[in-house]
Structure formats: structure tokens, C-alpha cells
Tab-separated table of C-alpha atoms and ligand atoms in Angstrom:
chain	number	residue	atom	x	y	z
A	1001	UNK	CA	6.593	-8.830	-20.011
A	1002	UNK	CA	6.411	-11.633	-17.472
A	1003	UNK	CA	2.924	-13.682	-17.819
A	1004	UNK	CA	1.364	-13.737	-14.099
A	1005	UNK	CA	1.595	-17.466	-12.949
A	1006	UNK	CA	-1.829	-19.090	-11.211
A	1007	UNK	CA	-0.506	-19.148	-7.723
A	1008	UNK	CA	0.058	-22.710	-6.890
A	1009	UNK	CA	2.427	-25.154	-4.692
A	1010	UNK	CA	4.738	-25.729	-7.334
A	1011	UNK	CA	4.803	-21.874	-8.396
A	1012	UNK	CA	4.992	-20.716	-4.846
A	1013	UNK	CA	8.480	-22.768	-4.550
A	1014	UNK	CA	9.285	-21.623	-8.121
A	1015	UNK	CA	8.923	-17.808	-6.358
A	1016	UNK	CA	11.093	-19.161	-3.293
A	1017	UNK	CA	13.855	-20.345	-4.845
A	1018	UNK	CA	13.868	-16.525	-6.947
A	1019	UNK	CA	14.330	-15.031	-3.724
A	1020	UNK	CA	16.427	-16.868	-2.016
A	1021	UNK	CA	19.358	-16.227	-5.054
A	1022	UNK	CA	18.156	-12.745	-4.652
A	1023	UNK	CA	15.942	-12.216	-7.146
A	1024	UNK	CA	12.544	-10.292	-7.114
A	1025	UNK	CA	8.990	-11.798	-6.827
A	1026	UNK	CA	5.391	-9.954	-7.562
A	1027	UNK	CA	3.009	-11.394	-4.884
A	1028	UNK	CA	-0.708	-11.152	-3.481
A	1029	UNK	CA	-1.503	-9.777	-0.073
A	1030	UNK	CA	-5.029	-8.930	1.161
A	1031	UNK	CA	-4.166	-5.206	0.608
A	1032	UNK	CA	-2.428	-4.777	-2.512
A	1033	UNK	CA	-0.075	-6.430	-4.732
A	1034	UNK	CA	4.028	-6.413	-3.619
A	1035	UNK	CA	7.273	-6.594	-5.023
A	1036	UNK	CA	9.176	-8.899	-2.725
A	1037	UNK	CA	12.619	-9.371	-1.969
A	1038	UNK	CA	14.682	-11.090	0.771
A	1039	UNK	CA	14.661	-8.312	3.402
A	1040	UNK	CA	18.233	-9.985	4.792
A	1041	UNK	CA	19.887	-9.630	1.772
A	1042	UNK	CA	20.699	-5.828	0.997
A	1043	UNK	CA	21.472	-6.507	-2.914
A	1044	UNK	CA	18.008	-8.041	-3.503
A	1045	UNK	CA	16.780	-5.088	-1.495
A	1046	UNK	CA	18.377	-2.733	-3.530
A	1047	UNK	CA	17.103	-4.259	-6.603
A	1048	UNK	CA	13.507	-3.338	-5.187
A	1049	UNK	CA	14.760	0.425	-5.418
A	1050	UNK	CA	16.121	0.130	-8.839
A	1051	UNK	CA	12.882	-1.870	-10.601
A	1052	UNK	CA	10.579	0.521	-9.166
A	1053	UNK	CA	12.375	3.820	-9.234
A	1054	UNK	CA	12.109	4.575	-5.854
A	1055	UNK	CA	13.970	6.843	-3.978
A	1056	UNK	CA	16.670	5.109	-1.616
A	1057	UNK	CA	15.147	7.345	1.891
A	1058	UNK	CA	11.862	5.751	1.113
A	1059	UNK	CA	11.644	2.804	3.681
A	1060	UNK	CA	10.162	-0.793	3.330
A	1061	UNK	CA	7.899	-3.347	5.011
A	1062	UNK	CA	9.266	-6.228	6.059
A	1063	UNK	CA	6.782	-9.184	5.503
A	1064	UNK	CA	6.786	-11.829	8.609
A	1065	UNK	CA	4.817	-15.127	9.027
A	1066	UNK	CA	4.590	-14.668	12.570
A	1067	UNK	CA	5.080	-12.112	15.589
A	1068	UNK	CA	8.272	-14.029	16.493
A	1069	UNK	CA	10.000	-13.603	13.018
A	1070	UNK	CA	9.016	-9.457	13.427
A	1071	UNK	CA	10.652	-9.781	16.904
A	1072	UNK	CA	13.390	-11.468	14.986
A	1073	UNK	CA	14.038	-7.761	13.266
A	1074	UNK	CA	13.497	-5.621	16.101
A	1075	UNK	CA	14.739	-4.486	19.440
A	1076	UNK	CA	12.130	-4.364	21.196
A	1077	UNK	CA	8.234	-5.163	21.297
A	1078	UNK	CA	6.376	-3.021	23.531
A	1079	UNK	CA	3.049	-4.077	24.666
A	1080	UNK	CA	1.264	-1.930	22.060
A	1081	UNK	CA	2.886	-3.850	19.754
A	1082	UNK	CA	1.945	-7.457	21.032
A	1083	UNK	CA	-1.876	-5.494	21.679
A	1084	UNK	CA	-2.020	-4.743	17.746
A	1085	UNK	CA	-0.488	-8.294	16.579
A	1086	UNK	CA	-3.076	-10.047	18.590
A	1087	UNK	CA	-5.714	-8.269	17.564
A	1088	UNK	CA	-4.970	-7.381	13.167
A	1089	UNK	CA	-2.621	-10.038	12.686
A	1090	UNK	CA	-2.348	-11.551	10.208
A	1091	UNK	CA	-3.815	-8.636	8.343
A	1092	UNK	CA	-3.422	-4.966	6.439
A	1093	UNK	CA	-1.680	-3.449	9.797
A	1094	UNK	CA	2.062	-1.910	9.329
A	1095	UNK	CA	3.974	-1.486	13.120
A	1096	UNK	CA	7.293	0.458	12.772
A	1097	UNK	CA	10.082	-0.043	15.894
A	1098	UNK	CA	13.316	0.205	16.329
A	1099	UNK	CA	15.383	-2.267	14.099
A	1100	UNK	CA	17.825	-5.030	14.892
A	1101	UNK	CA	21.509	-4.435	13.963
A	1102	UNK	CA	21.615	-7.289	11.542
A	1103	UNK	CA	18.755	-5.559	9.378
A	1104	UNK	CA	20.465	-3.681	6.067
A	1105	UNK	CA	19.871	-0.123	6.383
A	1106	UNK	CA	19.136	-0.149	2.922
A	1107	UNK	CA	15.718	-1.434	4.239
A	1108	UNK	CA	15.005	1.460	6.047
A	1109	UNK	CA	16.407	4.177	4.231
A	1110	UNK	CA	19.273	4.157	7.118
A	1111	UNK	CA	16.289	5.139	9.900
A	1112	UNK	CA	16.695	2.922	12.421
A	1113	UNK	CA	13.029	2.254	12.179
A	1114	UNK	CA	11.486	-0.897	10.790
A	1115	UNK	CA	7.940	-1.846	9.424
A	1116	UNK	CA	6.727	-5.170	9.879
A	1117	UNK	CA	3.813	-6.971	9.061
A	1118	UNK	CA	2.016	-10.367	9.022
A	1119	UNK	CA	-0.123	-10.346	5.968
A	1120	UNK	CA	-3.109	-12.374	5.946
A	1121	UNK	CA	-3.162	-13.365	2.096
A	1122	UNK	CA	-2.487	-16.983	2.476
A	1123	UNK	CA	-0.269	-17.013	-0.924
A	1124	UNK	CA	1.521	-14.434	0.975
A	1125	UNK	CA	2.342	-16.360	4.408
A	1126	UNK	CA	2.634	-19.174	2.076
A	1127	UNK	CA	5.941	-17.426	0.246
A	1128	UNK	CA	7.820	-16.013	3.103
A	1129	UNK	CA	7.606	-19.427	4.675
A	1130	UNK	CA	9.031	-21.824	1.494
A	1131	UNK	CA	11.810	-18.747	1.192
A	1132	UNK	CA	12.254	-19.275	4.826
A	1133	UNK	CA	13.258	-15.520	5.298
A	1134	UNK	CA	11.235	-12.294	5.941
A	1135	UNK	CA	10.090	-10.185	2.320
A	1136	UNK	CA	11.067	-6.580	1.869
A	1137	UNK	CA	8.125	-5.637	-0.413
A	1138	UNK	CA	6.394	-2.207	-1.550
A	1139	UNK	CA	3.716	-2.013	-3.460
A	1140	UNK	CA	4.415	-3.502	-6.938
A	1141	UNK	CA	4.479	-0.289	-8.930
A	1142	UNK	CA	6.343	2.073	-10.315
A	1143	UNK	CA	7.381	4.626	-7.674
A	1144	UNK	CA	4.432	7.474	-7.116
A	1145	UNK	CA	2.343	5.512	-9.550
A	1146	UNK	CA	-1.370	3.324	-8.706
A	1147	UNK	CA	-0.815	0.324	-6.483
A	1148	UNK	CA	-1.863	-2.663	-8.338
A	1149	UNK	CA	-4.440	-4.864	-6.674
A	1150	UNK	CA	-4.625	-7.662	-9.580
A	1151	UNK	CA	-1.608	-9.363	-11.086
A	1152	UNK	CA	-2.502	-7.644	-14.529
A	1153	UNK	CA	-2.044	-4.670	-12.837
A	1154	UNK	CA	1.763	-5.206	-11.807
A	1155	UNK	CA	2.593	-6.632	-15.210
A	1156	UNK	CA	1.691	-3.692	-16.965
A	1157	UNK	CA	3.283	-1.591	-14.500
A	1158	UNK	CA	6.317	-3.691	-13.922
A	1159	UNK	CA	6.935	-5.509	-17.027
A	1160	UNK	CA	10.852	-7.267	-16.825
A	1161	UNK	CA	11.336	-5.742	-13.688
A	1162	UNK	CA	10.003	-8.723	-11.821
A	1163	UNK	CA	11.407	-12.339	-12.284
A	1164	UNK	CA	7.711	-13.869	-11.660
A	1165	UNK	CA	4.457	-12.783	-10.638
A	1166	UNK	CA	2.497	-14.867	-8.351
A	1167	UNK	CA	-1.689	-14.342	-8.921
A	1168	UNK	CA	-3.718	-14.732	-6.131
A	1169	UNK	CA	-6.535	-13.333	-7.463
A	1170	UNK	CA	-8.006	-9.278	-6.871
A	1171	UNK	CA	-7.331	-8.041	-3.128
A	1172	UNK	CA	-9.370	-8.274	-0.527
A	1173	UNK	CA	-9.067	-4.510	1.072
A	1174	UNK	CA	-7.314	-2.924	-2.397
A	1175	UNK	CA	-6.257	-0.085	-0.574
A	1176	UNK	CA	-2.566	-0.509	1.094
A	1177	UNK	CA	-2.182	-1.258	5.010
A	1178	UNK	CA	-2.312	1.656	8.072
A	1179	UNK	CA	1.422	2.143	9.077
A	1180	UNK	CA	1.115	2.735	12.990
A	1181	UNK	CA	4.864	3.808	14.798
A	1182	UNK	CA	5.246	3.110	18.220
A	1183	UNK	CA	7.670	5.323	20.384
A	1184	UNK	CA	7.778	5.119	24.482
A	1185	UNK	CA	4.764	7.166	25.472
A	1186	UNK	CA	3.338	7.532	21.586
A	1187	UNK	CA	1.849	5.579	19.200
A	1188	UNK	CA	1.839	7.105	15.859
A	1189	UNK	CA	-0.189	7.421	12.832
A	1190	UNK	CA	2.477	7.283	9.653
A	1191	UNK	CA	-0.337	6.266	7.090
A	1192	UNK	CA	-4.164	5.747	7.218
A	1193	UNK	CA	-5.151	2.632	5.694
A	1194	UNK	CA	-7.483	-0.474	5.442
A	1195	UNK	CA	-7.689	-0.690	9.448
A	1196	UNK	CA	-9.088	2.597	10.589
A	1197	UNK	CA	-7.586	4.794	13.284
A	1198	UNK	CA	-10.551	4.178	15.485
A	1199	UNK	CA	-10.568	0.203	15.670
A	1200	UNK	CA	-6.825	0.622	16.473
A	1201	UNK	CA	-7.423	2.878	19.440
A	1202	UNK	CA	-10.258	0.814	20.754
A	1203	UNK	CA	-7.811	-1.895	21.145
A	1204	UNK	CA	-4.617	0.205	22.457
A	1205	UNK	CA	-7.074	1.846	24.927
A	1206	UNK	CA	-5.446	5.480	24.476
A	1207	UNK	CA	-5.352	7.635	21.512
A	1208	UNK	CA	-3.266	7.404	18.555
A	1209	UNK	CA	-1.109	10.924	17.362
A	1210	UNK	CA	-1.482	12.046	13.532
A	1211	UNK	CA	1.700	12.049	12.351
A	1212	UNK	CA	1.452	11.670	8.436
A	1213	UNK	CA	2.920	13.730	6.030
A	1214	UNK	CA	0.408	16.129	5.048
A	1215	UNK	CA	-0.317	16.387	1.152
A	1216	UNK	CA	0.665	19.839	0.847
A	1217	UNK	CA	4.417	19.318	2.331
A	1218	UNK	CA	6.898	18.744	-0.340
A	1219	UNK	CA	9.903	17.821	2.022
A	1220	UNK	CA	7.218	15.220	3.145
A	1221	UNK	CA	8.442	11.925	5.718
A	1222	UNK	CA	10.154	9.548	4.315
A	1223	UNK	CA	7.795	7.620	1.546
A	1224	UNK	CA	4.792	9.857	1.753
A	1225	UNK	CA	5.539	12.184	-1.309
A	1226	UNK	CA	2.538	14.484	-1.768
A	1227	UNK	CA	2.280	12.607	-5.222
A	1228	UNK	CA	1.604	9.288	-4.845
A	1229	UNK	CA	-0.548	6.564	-5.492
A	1230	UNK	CA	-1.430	8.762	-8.953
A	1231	UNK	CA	-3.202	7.361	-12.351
A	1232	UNK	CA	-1.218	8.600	-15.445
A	1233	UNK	CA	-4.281	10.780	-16.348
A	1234	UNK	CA	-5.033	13.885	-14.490
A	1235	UNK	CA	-7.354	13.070	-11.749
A	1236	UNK	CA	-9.370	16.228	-9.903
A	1237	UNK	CA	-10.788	15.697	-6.748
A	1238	UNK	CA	-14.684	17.199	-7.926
A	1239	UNK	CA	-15.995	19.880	-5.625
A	1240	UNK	CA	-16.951	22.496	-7.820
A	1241	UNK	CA	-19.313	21.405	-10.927
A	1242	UNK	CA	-18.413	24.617	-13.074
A	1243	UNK	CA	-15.096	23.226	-13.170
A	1244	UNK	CA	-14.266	20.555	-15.123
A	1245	UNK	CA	-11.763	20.676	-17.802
A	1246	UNK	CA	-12.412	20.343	-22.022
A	1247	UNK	CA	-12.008	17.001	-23.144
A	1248	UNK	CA	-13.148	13.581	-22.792
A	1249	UNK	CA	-13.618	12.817	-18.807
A	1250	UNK	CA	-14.534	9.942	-17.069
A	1251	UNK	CA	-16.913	10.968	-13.168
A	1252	UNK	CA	-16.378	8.780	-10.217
A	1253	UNK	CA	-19.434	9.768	-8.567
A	1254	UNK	CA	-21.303	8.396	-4.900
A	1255	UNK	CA	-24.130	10.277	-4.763
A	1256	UNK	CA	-24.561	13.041	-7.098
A	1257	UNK	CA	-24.336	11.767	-10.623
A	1258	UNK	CA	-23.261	13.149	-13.665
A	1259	UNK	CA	-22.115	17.146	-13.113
A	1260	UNK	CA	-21.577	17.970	-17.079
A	1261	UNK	CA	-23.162	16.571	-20.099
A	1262	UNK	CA	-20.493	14.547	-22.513
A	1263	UNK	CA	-18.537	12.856	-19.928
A	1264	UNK	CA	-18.751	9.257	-18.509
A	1265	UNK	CA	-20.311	8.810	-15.256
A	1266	UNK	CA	-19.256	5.751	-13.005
A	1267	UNK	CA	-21.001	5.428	-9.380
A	1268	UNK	CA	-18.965	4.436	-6.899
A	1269	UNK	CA	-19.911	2.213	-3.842
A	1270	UNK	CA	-21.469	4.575	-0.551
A	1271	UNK	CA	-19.510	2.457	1.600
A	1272	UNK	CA	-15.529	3.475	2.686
A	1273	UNK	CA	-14.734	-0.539	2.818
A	1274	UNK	CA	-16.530	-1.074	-0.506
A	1275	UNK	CA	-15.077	2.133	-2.110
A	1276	UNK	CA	-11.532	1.770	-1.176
A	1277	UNK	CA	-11.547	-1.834	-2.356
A	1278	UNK	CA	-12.786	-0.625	-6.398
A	1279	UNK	CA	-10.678	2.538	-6.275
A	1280	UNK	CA	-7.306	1.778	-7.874
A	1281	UNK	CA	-8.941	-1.289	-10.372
A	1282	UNK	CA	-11.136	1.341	-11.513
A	1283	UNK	CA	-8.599	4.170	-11.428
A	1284	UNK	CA	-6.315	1.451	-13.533
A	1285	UNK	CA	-9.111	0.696	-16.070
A	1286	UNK	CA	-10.028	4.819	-16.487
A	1287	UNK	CA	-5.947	5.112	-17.321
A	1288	UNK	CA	-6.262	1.855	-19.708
A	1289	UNK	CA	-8.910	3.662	-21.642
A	1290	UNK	CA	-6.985	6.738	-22.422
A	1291	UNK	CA	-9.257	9.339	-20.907
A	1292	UNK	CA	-8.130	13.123	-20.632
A	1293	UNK	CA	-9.017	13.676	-17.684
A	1294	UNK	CA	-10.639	12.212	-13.980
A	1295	UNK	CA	-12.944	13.617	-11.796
A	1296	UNK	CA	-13.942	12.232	-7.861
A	1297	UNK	CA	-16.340	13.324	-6.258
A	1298	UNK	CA	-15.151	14.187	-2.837
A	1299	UNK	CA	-16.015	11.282	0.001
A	1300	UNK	CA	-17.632	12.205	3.272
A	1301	UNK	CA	-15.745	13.335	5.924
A	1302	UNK	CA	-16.381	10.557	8.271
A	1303	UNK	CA	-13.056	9.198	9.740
A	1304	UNK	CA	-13.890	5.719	8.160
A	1305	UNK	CA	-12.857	7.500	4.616
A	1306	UNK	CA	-9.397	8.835	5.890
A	1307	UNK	CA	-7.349	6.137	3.956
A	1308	UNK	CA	-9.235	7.188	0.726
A	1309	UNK	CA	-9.243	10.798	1.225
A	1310	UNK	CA	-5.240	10.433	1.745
A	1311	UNK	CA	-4.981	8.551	-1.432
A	1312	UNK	CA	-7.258	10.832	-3.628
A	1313	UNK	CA	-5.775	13.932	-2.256
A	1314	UNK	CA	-2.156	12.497	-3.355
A	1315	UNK	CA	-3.651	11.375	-6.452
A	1316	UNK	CA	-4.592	14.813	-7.687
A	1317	UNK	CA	-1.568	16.322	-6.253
A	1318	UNK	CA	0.067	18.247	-8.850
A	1319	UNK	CA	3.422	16.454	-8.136
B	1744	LIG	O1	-0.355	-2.791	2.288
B	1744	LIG	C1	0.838	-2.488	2.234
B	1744	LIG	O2	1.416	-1.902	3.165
B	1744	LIG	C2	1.593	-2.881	0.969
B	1744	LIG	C3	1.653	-4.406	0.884
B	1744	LIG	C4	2.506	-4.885	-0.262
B	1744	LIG	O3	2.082	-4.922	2.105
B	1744	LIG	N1	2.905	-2.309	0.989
B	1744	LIG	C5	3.127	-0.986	0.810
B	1744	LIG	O4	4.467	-0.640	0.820
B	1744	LIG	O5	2.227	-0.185	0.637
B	1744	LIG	P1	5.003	0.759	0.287
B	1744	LIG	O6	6.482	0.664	0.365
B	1744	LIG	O7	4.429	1.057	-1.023
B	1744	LIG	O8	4.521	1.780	1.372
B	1744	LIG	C6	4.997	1.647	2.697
B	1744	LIG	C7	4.928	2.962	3.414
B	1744	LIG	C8	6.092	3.865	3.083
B	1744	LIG	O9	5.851	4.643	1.968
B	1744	LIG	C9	6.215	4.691	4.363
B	1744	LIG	O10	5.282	5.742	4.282
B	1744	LIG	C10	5.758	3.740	5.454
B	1744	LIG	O11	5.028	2.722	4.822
B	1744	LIG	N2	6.902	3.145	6.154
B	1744	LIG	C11	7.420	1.903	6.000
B	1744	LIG	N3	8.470	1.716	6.810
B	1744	LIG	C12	8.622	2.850	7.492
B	1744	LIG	C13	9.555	3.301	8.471
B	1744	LIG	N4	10.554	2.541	8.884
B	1744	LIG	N5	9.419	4.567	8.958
B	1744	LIG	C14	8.428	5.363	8.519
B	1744	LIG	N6	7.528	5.001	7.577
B	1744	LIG	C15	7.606	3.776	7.080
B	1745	LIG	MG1	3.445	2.105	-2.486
């Protein structure tokens, strides 16, 4: 099992030279932890697949240091586009448009859409400009499994998967980036995440369509599986207190502590920002400690939690 690597100047080029003879690189963005490949080179892309177990129709992000390398990869940028890059980037915000020719398909799972974005984590922007080429890069874990948001994190999950993994520290937002599509005469919702809907359509100045795949659809869009982002141990999302299974549990709890006797209660932060950023590092540490089962009490229903509600509903999915 690789042994994360402080992120430094030397390392960083270490990680550059990887990917630029294809290999694949574990890195630190502001949302969660990636597993980067050249995004030009369709073997190193396709090694992505293969180390995480990922389906092939399951499209990735392209990782750019600046709006012109996204326009590099596209065929057009509408001004929604240039809007949303002014205003979130660098930062946790995904645009998909329609690809450039020279793009491999294997990027997009042979959809003719692309996802680009400028993260803000400066070992990030740091990478993709010593590799001097844009990073394919999912989250760093095995397919349907927890994102990682510390470098521990992907080298349990990954282990000799990944050539070298860059630490940067814990991240920033710790829950992934909101995927926005933008179509002539709709912008899109694909995937709620760290920006909420709301600050996005304050910018755009129109409203934004729901378009992600709901939990309960098994022929879901492409990369929103109504499994995902799942511990190994059964998670529950807690709305009835009679409920809860035999065994030893673990609670995440906001406001209402402790529903059954003999179980471990953990509170939670009240705020969505706060919350989302603890979820998956405590999710990982829960799994770590071999509980039977998880129980989360359910978040309000304020749009500010839609990118954890998504996450915890796919969690307790049953697969
Ligand atoms: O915050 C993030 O977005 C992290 C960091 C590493 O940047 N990346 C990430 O990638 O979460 P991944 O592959 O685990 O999830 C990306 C999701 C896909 O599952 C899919 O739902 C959507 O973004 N997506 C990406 N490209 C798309 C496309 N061309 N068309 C539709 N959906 C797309
Ligand atoms: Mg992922």
C-alpha cells in the first residue's frame, strides 16, 4: 500500500512526471480526494476505470487550471458558462458541455458531454500545471464506495491501485462538487453539491432544472447509481426510533440524541456546510471501527442540505 507523500515541490513534479507516462496520481482538491489521470491520453484514462472498478458509461471530470484550458476541451462556452467560472472558479463547481473532438470518449463514457472544473486546492492547480495537461479524476475510491477526504482515506481504499498519493491535508468542503449541465435554453442540475442550487441561480439570474437521477431509479444517468457514496456497514437513514436493528450501532445525531440505550451516540454539526464537511471522515472512522450497523438522523429539509440528503439517501440505498 502506497505511503501518502507530504505534498511538496519536489513531490508535486514526482506526481507530474507519473502522469505524463500515463500513470495514475491520488491528489487533494477542496472537495474531496481524486484519482488523476491525463484526460488526453485514453490508456491512462482507462486505467482510472480499471483501479476503481467503475463502470466504463460512468463519465469523468476533467480538471483545468484555467477557463481557457476547459475551453480547450469544449465546443462551445455559452455565457452561463463564463457567468459560473467567474463567479465559483476556482472552486467545488462541475459545468458539463459539449466536448471537443480531440477528447477520448473513454472520458465521457462516449456522451459527447464533458465536465470540467477549476479546482481551488492549490496542490491541485499546482499538479495539472507541472503535468502541463488537463486531469481526468473521480473521486479516489473504489466505485459506489465513501469518497475519501484525507489521504489515509484513499490508501486504504486504493491501496496499489495508485502510483503515489499526494497529501494536502483534510478537504475543505468534504462533500464532492455540484455538477451543473448547460444546454441552449437549460441549465441543468446533474448533482447537488458543495455550491448550493440557490447561489448558482442568483448568479445565472434564471432558474436551474432538477435533473438528477433520483435514488429510487435503478437505470439511473450515467454515474449516479442509487448506491453510491456507501460505508461498508449498513447505514439507515433514522426516522423512526422503534426501529433500529440488534447489534452494536453507532447514532449520527443533530438534535435529538441518543434514540436506544446500548448504542454510540455521535452529534453531528447543525450546520449543512459544517455537516457535509465531517460526514464521510466520520462515516470512514464508524466503518474503521467495525460497527454493525449506522444510523442518521434525517437533516432538515432546507435546500442548503440537498447535497447531504443526496448522499445519505444513496448511502442507505440497498444497492
Ligand atoms: O468534487 C468532485 O467533483 C470530485 C473531485 C475529485 O473533483 N470528483 C468527483 O468525480 O466526484 P466522480 O467521478 O466521482 O463524480 C463525477 C460525477 C459523475 O458520477 C456524474 O454523475 C457527473 O459527475 N458527471 C461528470 N461528467 C458528466 C457528464 N459528461 N455528463 C453527465 N454527468 C457527468
Ligand atoms: Mg465519486
Amino acid at each position: 500500500m502506497p505511503i501518502p507523500e507530504l505534498a511538496t515541490p519536489e513531490s508535486i513534479q514526482h506526481a507530474a512526471r507519473i502522469l505524463r507516462d500515463g500513470g495514475l496520481v491520488a491528489f487533494p482538491t477542496e472537495t474531496v480526494y481524486g484519482l488523476g489521470a491525463n484526460a488526453l491520453d485514453a490508456d491512462a484514462v482507462e486505467r482510472i476505470y480499471s483501479a476503481k472498478g467503475r463502470p466504463r458509461s460512468s463519465p469523468l471530470i476533467a480538471h483545468v487550471d484555467s477557463i481557457e484550458q476547459a475551453k480547450s476541451l469544449l465546443v462551445t462556452w455559452p455565457e452561463d458558462a463564463q457567468k459560473l467560472a467567474d463567479a465559483f472558479w476556482p472552486g467545488p463547481l462541475t459545468l458539463v458541455l459539449p466536448k471537443a473532438a480531440h477528447v477520448p470518449d473513454v472520458l465521457t463514457g462516449g456522451l459527447g458531454w464533458l465536465g470540467v472544473r477549476q479546482p481551488a486546492h492549490p496542490v491541485a492547480l499546482e499538479l495539472i500545471r507541472a503535468a502541463g495537461k488537463p486531469l481526468a479524476a473521480p473521486s479516489a475510491n473504489p466505485f459506489m464506495q465513501l469518497s475519501p477526504t484525507t489521504a489515509e482515506h484513499v490508501a486504504r481504499g486504493m491501496g496499489d491501485a495508485v502510483a503515489l498519493i499526494l497529501d494536502g491535508g483534510a478537504c475543505a468542503f468534504g462533500i464532492e462538487s455540484t455538477v451543473v449541465r448547460i444546454k441552449p435554453g437549460e441549465t441543468q442540475l446533474l448533482r447537488p453539491g458543495a455550491i448550493p442550487k440557490l447561489l448558482i441561480e442568483r448568479v445565472l439570474g434564471h432558474p436551474v432544472v432538477d435533473a438528477q437521477a433520483p435514488t429510487d431509479d435503478v437505470h439511473a444517468s450515467p454515474g449516479q447509481h442509487p448506491r453510491h457514496y456507501a460505508p461498508r456497514t449498513p447505514l439507515m437513514l433514522w426516522r423512526n426510533v422503534q426501529g433500529l436493528p440488534p447489534g452494536r450501532g453507532a447514532v449520527l445525531f443533530i438534535d435529538v440524541p441518543s434514540p436506544a440505550s446500548g448504542c454510540d451516540s455521535i452529534q453531528m454539526p447543525s450546520g449543512a456546510e459544517q455537516y457535509a464537511r465531517q460526514l464521510y471522515a466520520e462515516l470512514h472512522r464508524l466503518d474503521e471501527a467495525g460497527y454493525d450497523w449506522i444510523a442518521v438522523q434525517t437533516p432538515p429539509a432546507s435546500p442548503e442540505w440537498a447535497a447531504v440528503h443526496d448522499r445519505l439517501q444513496r448511502a442507505a440505498h440497498p444497492g
